[in-house]
CSV table of N, CA and C in Angstrom, one decimal:
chain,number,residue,atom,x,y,z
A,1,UNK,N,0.8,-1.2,0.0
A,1,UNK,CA,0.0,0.0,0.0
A,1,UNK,C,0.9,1.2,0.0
A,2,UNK,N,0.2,2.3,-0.6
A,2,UNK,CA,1.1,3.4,-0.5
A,2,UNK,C,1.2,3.8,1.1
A,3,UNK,N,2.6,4.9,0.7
A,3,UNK,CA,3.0,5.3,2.1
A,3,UNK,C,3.0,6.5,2.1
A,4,UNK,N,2.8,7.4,3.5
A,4,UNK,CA,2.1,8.6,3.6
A,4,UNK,C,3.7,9.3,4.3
A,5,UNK,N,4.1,10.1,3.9
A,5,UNK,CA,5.4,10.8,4.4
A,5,UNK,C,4.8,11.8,5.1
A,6,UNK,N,5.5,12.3,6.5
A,6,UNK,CA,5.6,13.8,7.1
A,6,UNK,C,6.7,14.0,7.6
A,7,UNK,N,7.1,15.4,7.5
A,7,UNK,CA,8.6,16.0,7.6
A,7,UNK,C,8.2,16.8,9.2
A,8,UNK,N,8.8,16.3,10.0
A,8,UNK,CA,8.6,17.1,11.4
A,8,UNK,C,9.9,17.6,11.7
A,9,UNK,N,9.9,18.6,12.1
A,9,UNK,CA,11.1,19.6,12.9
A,9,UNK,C,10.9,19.5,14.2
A,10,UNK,N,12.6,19.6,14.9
A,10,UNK,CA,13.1,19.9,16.2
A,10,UNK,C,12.8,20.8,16.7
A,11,UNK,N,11.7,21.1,18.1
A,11,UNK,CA,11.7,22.5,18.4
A,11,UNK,C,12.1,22.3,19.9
A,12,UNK,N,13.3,23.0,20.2
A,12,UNK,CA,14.3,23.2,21.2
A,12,UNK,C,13.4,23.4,22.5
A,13,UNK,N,12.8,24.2,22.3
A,13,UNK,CA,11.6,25.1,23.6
A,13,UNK,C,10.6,24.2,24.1
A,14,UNK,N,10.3,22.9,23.0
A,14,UNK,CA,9.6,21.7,23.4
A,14,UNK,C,10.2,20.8,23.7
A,15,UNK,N,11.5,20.3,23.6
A,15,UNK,CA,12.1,19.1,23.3
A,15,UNK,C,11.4,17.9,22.5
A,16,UNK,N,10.8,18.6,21.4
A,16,UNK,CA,10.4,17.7,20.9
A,16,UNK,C,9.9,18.3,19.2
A,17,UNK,N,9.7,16.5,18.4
A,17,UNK,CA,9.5,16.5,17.0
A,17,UNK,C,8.1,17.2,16.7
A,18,UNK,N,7.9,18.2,16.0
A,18,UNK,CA,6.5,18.8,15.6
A,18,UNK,C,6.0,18.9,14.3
A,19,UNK,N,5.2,17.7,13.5
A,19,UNK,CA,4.7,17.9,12.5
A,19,UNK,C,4.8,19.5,11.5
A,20,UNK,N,5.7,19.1,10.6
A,20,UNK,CA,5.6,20.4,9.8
A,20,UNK,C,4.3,20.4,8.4
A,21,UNK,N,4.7,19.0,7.7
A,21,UNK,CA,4.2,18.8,6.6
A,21,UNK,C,4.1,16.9,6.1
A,22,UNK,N,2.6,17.1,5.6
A,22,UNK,CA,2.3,15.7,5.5
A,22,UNK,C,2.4,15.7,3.7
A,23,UNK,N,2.9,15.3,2.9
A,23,UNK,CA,3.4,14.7,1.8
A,23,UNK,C,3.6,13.6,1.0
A,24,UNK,N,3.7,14.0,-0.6
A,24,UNK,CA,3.9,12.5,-1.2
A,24,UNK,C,5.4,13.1,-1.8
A,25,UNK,N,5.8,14.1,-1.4
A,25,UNK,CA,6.8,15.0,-2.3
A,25,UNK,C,8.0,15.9,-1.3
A,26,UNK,N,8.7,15.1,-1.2
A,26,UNK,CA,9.8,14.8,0.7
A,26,UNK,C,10.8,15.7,0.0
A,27,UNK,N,11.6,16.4,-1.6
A,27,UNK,CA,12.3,17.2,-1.4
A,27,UNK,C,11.6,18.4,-1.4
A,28,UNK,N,10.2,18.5,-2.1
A,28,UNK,CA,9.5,20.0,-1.6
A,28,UNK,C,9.4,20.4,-0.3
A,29,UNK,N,8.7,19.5,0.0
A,29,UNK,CA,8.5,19.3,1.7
A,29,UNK,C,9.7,20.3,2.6
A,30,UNK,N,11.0,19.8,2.4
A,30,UNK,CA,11.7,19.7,2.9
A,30,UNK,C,12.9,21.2,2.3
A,31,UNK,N,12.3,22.1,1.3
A,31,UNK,CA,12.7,22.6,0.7
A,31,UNK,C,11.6,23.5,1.4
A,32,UNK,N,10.5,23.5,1.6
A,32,UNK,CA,9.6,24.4,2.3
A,32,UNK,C,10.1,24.5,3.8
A,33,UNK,N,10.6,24.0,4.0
A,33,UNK,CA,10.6,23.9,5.7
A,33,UNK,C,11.8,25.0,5.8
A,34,UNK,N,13.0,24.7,5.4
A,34,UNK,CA,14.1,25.2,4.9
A,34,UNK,C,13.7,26.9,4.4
A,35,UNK,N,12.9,27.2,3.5
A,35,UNK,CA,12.5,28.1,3.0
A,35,UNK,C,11.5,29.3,4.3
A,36,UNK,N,10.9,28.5,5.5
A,36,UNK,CA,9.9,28.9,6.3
A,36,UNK,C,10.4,29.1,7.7
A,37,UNK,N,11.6,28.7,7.8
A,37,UNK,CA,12.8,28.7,8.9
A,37,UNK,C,13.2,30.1,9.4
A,38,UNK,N,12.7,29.8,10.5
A,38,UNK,CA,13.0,31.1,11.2
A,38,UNK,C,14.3,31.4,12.2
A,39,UNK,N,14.9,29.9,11.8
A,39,UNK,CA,16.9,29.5,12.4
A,39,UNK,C,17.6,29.7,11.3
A,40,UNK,N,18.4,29.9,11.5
A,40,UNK,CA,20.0,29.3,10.6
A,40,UNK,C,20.0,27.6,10.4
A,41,UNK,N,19.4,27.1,11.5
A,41,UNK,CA,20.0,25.5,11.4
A,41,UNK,C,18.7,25.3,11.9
A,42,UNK,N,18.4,23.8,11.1
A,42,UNK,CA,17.3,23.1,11.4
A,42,UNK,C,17.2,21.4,11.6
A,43,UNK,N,17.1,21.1,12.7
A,43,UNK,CA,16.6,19.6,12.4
A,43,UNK,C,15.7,19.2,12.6
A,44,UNK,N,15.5,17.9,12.0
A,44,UNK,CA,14.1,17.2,11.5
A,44,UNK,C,14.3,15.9,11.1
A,45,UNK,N,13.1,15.1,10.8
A,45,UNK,CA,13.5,14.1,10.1
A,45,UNK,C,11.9,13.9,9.5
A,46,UNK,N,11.7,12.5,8.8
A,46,UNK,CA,11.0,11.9,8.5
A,46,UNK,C,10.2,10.9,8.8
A,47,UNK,N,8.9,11.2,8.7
A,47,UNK,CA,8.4,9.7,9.3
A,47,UNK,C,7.4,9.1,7.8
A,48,UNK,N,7.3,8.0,8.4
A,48,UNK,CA,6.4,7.5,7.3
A,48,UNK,C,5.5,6.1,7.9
A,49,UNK,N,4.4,6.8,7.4
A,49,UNK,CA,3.1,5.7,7.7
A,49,UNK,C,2.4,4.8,6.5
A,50,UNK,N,2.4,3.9,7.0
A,50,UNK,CA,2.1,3.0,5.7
A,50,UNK,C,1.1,2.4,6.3
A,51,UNK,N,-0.3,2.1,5.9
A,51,UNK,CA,-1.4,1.7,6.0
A,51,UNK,C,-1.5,0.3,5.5
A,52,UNK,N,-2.2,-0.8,6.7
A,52,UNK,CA,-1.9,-2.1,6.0
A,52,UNK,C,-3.4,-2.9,6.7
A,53,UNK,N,-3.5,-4.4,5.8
A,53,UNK,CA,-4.8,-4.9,6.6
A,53,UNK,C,-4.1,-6.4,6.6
A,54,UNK,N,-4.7,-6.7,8.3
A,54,UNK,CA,-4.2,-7.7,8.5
A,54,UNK,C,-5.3,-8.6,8.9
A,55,UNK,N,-5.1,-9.9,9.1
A,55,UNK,CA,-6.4,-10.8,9.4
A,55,UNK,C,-7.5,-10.1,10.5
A,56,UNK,N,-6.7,-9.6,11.5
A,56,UNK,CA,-7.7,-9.0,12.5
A,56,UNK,C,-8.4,-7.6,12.7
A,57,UNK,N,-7.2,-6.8,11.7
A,57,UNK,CA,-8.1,-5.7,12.0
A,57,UNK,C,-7.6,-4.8,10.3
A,58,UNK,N,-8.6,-4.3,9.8
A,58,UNK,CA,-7.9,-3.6,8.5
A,58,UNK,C,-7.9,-2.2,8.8
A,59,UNK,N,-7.2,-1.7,7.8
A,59,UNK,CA,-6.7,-0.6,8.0
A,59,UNK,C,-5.8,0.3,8.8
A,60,UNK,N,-5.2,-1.0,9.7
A,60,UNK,CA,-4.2,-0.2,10.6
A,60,UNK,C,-2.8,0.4,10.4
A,61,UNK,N,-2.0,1.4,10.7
A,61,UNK,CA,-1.1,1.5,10.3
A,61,UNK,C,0.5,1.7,10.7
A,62,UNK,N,1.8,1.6,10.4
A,62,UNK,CA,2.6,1.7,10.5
A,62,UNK,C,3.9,2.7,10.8
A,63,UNK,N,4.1,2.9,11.6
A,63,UNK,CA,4.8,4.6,11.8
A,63,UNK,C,6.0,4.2,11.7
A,64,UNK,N,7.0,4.6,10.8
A,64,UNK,CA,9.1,4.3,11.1
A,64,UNK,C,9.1,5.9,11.0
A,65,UNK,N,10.6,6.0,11.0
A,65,UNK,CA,11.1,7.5,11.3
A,65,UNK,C,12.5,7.1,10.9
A,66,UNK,N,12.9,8.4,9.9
A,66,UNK,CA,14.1,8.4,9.8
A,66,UNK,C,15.4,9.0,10.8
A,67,UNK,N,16.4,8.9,10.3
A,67,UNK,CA,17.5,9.6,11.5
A,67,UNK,C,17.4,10.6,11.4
A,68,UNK,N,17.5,11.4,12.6
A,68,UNK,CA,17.2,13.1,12.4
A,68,UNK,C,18.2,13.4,11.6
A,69,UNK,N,18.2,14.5,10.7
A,69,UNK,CA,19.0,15.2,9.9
A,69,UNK,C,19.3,16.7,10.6
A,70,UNK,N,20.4,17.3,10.4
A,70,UNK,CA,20.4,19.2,10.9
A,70,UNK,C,21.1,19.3,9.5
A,71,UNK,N,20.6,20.1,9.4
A,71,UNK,CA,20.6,21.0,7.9
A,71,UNK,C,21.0,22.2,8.1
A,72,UNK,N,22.0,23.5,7.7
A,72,UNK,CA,22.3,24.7,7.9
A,72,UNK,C,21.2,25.2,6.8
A,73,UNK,N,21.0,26.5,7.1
A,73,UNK,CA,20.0,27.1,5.8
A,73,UNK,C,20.7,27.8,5.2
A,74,UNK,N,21.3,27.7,3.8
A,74,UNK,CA,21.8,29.1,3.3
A,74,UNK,C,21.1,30.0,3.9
A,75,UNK,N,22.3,31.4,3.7
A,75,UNK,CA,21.6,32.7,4.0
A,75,UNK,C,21.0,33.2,2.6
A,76,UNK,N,20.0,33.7,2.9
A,76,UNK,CA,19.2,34.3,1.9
A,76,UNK,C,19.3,36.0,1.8
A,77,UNK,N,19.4,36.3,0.5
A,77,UNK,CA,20.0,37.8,0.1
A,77,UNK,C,18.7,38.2,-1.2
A,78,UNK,N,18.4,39.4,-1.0
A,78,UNK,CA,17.3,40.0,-1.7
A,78,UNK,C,17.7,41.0,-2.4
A,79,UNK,N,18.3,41.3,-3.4
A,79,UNK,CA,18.7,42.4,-4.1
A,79,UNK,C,17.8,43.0,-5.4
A,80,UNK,N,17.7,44.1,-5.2
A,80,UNK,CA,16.6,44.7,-6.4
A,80,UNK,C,17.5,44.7,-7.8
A,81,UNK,N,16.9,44.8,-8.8
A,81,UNK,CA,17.4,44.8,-10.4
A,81,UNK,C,17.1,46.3,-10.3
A,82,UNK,N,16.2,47.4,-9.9
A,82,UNK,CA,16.3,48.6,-10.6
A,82,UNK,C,15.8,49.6,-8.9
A,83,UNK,N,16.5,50.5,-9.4
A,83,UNK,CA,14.9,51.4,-8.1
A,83,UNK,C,15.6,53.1,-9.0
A,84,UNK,N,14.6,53.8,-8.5
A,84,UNK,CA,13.8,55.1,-9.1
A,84,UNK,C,13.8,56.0,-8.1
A,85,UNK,N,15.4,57.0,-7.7
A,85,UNK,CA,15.5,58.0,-6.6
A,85,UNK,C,15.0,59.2,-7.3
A,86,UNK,N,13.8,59.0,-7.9
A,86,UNK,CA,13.3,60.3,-8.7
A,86,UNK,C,11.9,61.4,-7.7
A,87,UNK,N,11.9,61.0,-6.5
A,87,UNK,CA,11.3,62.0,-5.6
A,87,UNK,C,9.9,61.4,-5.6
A,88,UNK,N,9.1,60.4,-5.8
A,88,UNK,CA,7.7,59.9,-5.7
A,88,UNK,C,7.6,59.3,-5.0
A,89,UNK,N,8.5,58.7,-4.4
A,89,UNK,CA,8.4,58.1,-2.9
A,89,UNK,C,8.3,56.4,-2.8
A,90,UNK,N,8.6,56.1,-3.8
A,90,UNK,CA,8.5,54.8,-4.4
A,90,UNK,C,10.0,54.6,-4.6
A,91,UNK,N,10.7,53.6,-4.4
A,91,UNK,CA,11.9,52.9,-4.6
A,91,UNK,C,12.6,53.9,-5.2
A,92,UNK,N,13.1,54.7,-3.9
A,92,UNK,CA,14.1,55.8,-3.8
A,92,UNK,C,15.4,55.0,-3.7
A,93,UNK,N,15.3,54.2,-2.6
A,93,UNK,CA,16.9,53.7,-2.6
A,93,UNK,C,17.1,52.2,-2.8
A,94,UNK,N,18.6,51.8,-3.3
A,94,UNK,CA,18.8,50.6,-3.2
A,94,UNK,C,19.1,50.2,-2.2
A,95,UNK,N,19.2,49.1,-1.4
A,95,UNK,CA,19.2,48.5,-0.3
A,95,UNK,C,19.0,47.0,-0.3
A,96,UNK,N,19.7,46.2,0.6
A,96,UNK,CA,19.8,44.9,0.7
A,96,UNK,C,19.3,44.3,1.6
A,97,UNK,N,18.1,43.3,1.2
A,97,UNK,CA,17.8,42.3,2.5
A,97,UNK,C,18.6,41.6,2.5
A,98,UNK,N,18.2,40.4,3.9
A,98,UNK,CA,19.4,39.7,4.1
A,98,UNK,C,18.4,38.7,5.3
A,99,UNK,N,18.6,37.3,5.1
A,99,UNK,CA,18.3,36.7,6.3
A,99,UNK,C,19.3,35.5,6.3
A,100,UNK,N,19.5,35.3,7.9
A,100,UNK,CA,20.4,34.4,7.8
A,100,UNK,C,22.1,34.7,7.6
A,101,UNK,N,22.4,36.1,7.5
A,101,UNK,CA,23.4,37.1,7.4
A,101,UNK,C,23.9,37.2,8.6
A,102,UNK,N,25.1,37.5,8.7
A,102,UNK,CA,25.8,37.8,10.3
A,102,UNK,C,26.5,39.2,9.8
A,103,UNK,N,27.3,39.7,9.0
A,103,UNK,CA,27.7,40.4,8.5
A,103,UNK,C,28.0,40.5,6.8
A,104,UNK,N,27.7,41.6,6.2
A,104,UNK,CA,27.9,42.0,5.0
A,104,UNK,C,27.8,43.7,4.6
A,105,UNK,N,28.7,43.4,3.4
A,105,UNK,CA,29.1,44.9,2.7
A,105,UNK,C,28.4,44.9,1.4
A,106,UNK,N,28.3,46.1,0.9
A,106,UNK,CA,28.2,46.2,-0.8
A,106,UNK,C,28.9,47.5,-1.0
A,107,UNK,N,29.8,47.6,-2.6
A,107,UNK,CA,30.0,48.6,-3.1
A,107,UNK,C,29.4,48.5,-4.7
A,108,UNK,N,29.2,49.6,-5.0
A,108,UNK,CA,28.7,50.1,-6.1
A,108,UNK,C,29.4,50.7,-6.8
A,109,UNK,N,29.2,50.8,-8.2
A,109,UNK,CA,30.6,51.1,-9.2
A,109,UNK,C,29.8,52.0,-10.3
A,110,UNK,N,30.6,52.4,-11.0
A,110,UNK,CA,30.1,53.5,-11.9
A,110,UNK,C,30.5,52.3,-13.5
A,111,UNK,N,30.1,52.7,-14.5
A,111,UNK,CA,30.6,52.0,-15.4
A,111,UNK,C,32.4,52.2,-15.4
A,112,UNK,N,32.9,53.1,-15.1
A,112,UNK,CA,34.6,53.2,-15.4
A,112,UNK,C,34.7,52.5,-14.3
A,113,UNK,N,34.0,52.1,-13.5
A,113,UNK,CA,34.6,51.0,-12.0
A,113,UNK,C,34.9,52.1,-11.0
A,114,UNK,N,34.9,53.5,-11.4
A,114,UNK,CA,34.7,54.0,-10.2
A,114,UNK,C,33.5,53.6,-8.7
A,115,UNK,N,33.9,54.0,-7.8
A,115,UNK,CA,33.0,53.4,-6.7
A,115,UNK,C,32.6,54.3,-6.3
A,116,UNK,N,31.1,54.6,-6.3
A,116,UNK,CA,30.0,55.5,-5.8
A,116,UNK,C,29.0,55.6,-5.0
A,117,UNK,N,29.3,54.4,-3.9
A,117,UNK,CA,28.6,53.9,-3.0
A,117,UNK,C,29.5,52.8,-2.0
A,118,UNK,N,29.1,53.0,-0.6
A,118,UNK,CA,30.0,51.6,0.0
A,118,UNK,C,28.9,51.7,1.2
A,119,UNK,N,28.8,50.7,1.6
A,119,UNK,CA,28.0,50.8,2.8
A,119,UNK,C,28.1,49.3,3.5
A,120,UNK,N,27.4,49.1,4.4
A,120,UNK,CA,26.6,48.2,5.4
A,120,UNK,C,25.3,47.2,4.8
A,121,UNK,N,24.9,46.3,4.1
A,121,UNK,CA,24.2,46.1,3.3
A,121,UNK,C,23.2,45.6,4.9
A,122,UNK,N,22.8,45.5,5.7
A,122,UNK,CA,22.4,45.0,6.6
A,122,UNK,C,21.6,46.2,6.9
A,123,UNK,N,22.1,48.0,6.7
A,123,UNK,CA,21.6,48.9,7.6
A,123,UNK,C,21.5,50.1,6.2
A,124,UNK,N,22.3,50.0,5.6
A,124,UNK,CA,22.8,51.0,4.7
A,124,UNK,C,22.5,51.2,3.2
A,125,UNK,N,21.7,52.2,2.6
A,125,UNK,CA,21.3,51.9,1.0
A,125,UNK,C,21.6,53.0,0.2
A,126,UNK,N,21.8,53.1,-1.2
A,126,UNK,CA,22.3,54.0,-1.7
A,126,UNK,C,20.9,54.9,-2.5
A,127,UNK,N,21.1,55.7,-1.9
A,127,UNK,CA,20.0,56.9,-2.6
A,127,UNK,C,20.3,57.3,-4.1
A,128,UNK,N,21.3,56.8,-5.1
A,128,UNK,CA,21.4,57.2,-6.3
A,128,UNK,C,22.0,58.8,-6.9
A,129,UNK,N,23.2,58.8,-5.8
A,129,UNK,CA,23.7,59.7,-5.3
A,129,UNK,C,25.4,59.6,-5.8
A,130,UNK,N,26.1,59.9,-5.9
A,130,UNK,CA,28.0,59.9,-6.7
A,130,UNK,C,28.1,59.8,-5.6
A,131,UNK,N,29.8,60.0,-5.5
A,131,UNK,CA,30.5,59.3,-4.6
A,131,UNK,C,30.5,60.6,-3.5
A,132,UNK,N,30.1,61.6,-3.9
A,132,UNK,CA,30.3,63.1,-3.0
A,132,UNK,C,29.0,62.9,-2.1
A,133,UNK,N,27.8,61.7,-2.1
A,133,UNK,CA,26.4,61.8,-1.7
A,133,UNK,C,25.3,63.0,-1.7
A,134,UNK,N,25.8,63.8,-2.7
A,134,UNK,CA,25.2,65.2,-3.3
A,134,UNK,C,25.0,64.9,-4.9
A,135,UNK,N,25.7,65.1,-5.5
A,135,UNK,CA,25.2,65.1,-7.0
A,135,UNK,C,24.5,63.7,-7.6
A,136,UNK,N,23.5,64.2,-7.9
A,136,UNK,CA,22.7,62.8,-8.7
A,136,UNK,C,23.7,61.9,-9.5
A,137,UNK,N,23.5,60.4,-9.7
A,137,UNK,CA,24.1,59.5,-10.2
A,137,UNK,C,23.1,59.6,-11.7
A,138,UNK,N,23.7,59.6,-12.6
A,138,UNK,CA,22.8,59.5,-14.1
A,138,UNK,C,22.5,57.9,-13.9
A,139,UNK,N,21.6,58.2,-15.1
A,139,UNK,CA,20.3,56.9,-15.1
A,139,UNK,C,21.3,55.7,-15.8
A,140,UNK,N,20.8,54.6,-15.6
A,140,UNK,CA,22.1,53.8,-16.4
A,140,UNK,C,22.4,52.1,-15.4
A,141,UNK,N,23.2,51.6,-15.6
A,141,UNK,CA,23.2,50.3,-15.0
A,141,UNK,C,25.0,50.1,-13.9
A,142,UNK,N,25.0,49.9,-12.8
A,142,UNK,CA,25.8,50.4,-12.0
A,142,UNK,C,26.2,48.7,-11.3
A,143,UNK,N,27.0,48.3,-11.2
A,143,UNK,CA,27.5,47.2,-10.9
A,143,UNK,C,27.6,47.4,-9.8
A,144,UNK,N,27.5,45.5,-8.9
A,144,UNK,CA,28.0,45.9,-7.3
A,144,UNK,C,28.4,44.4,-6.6
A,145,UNK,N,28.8,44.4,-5.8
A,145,UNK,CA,29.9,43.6,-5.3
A,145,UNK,C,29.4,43.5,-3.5
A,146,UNK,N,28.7,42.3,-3.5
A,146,UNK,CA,28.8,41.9,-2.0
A,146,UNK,C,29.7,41.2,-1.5
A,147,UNK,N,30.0,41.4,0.0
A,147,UNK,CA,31.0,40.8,0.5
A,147,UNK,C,30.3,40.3,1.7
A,148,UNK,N,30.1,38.8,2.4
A,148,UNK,CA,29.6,38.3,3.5
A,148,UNK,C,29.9,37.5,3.8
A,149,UNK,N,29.3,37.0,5.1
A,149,UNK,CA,29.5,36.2,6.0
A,149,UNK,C,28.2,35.7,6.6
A,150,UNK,N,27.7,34.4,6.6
A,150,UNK,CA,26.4,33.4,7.1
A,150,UNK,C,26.5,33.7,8.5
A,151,UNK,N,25.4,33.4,9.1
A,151,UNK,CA,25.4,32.9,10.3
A,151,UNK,C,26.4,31.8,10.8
A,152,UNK,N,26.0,30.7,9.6
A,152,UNK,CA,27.2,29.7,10.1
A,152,UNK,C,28.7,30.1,9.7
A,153,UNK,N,29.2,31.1,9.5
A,153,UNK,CA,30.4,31.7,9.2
A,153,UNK,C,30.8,31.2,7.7
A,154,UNK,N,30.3,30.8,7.1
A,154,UNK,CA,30.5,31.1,5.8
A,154,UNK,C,30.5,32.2,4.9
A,155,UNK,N,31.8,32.1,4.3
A,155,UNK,CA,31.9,33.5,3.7
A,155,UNK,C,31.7,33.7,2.1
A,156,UNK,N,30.9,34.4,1.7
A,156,UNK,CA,30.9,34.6,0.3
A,156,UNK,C,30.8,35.6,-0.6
A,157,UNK,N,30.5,35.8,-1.5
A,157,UNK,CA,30.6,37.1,-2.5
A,157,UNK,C,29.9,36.9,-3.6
A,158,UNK,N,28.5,38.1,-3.7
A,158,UNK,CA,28.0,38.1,-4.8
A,158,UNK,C,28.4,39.7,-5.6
A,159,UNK,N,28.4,39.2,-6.9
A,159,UNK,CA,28.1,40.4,-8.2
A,159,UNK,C,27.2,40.1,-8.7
A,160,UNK,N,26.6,41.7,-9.3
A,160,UNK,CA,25.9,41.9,-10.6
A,160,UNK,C,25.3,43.1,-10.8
A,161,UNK,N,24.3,43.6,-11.1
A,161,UNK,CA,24.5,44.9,-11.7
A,161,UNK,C,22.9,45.6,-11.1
A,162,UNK,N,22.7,46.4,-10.8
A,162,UNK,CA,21.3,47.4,-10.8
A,162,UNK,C,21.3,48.8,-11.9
A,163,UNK,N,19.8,48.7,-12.1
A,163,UNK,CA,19.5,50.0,-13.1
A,163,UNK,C,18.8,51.1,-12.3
A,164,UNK,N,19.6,52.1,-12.5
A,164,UNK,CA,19.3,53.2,-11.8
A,164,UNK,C,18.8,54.0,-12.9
A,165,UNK,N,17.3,54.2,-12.7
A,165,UNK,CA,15.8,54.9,-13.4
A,165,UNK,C,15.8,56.3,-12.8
A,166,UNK,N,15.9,57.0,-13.7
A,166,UNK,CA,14.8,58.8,-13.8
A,166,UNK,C,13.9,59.2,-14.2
């Protein structure tokens, strides 16, 4: 008979396994949990019930459980493609989310690679402003360069570019 999978997480404050999600589909499952994580690190495991009939009683069923697993969560980074410091009050500045971050930077570059922004990507966003933070930056596409560090101390580095709209 088919088997019925659920992905339950460790919750510390209970000492104990807490049904997350009942499934036929254990890397979504498991890719949601990950995704809905309100830790850096997660453990969990798997259980599975399988439904069976025996001479005496039908329909009863079978519970196993996998070995717990702890899984680190990547950190998650949210970077905009464009924003619009044109005074409407609407995506004036660039600015970086970040979950699961312990520390990170970004600098921003002019097409000549000049650099026309540095900041705190955790606290800090660039109004679309030159390197003097007075004269408007022209409209155009401006490269940028993170530099971080996970929760779990992992360190990494993303590029790519934003369009800066007038």
């Amino acid at each position: 008979t088919p088997v019925e999978y659920s992905v339950e997480y460790f919750d510390e404050a209970l000492n104990s396994y807490i049904p997350f999600k009942t499934t036929n589909n254990l890397e979504q499952a498991v890719q949601d949990l990950l995704n809905s994580s309100g830790q850096s690190e997660i453990k969990f495991r798997v259980m599975g019930r399988q439904f069976v009939d025996t001479p005496l009683w039908a329909n009863q069923f079978i519970n196993s459980y996998s070995n717990p697993f702890t899984i680190k969560v990547p950190p998650g980074i949210y970077i905009p493609t464009a924003f619009t410091p044109n005074g409407d009050g609407e995506n004036e500045k660039f600015g970086i989310n970040v979950k699961f971050v312990s520390d990170a930077t970004f600098k921003i570059f002019d097409r000549w690679g000049g650099t026309v922004f540095e900041g705190l990507a955790m606290t800090d966003e660039w109004d679309g402003t030159q390197s003097n933070g007075i004269t408007p930056a022209p409209a155009g596409t401006y490269a940028y360069v993170i530099n971080a560090t996970s929760d779990s101390g992992q360190t990494f580095r993303l590029t790519g570019s934003v369009l800066l709209l007038r």
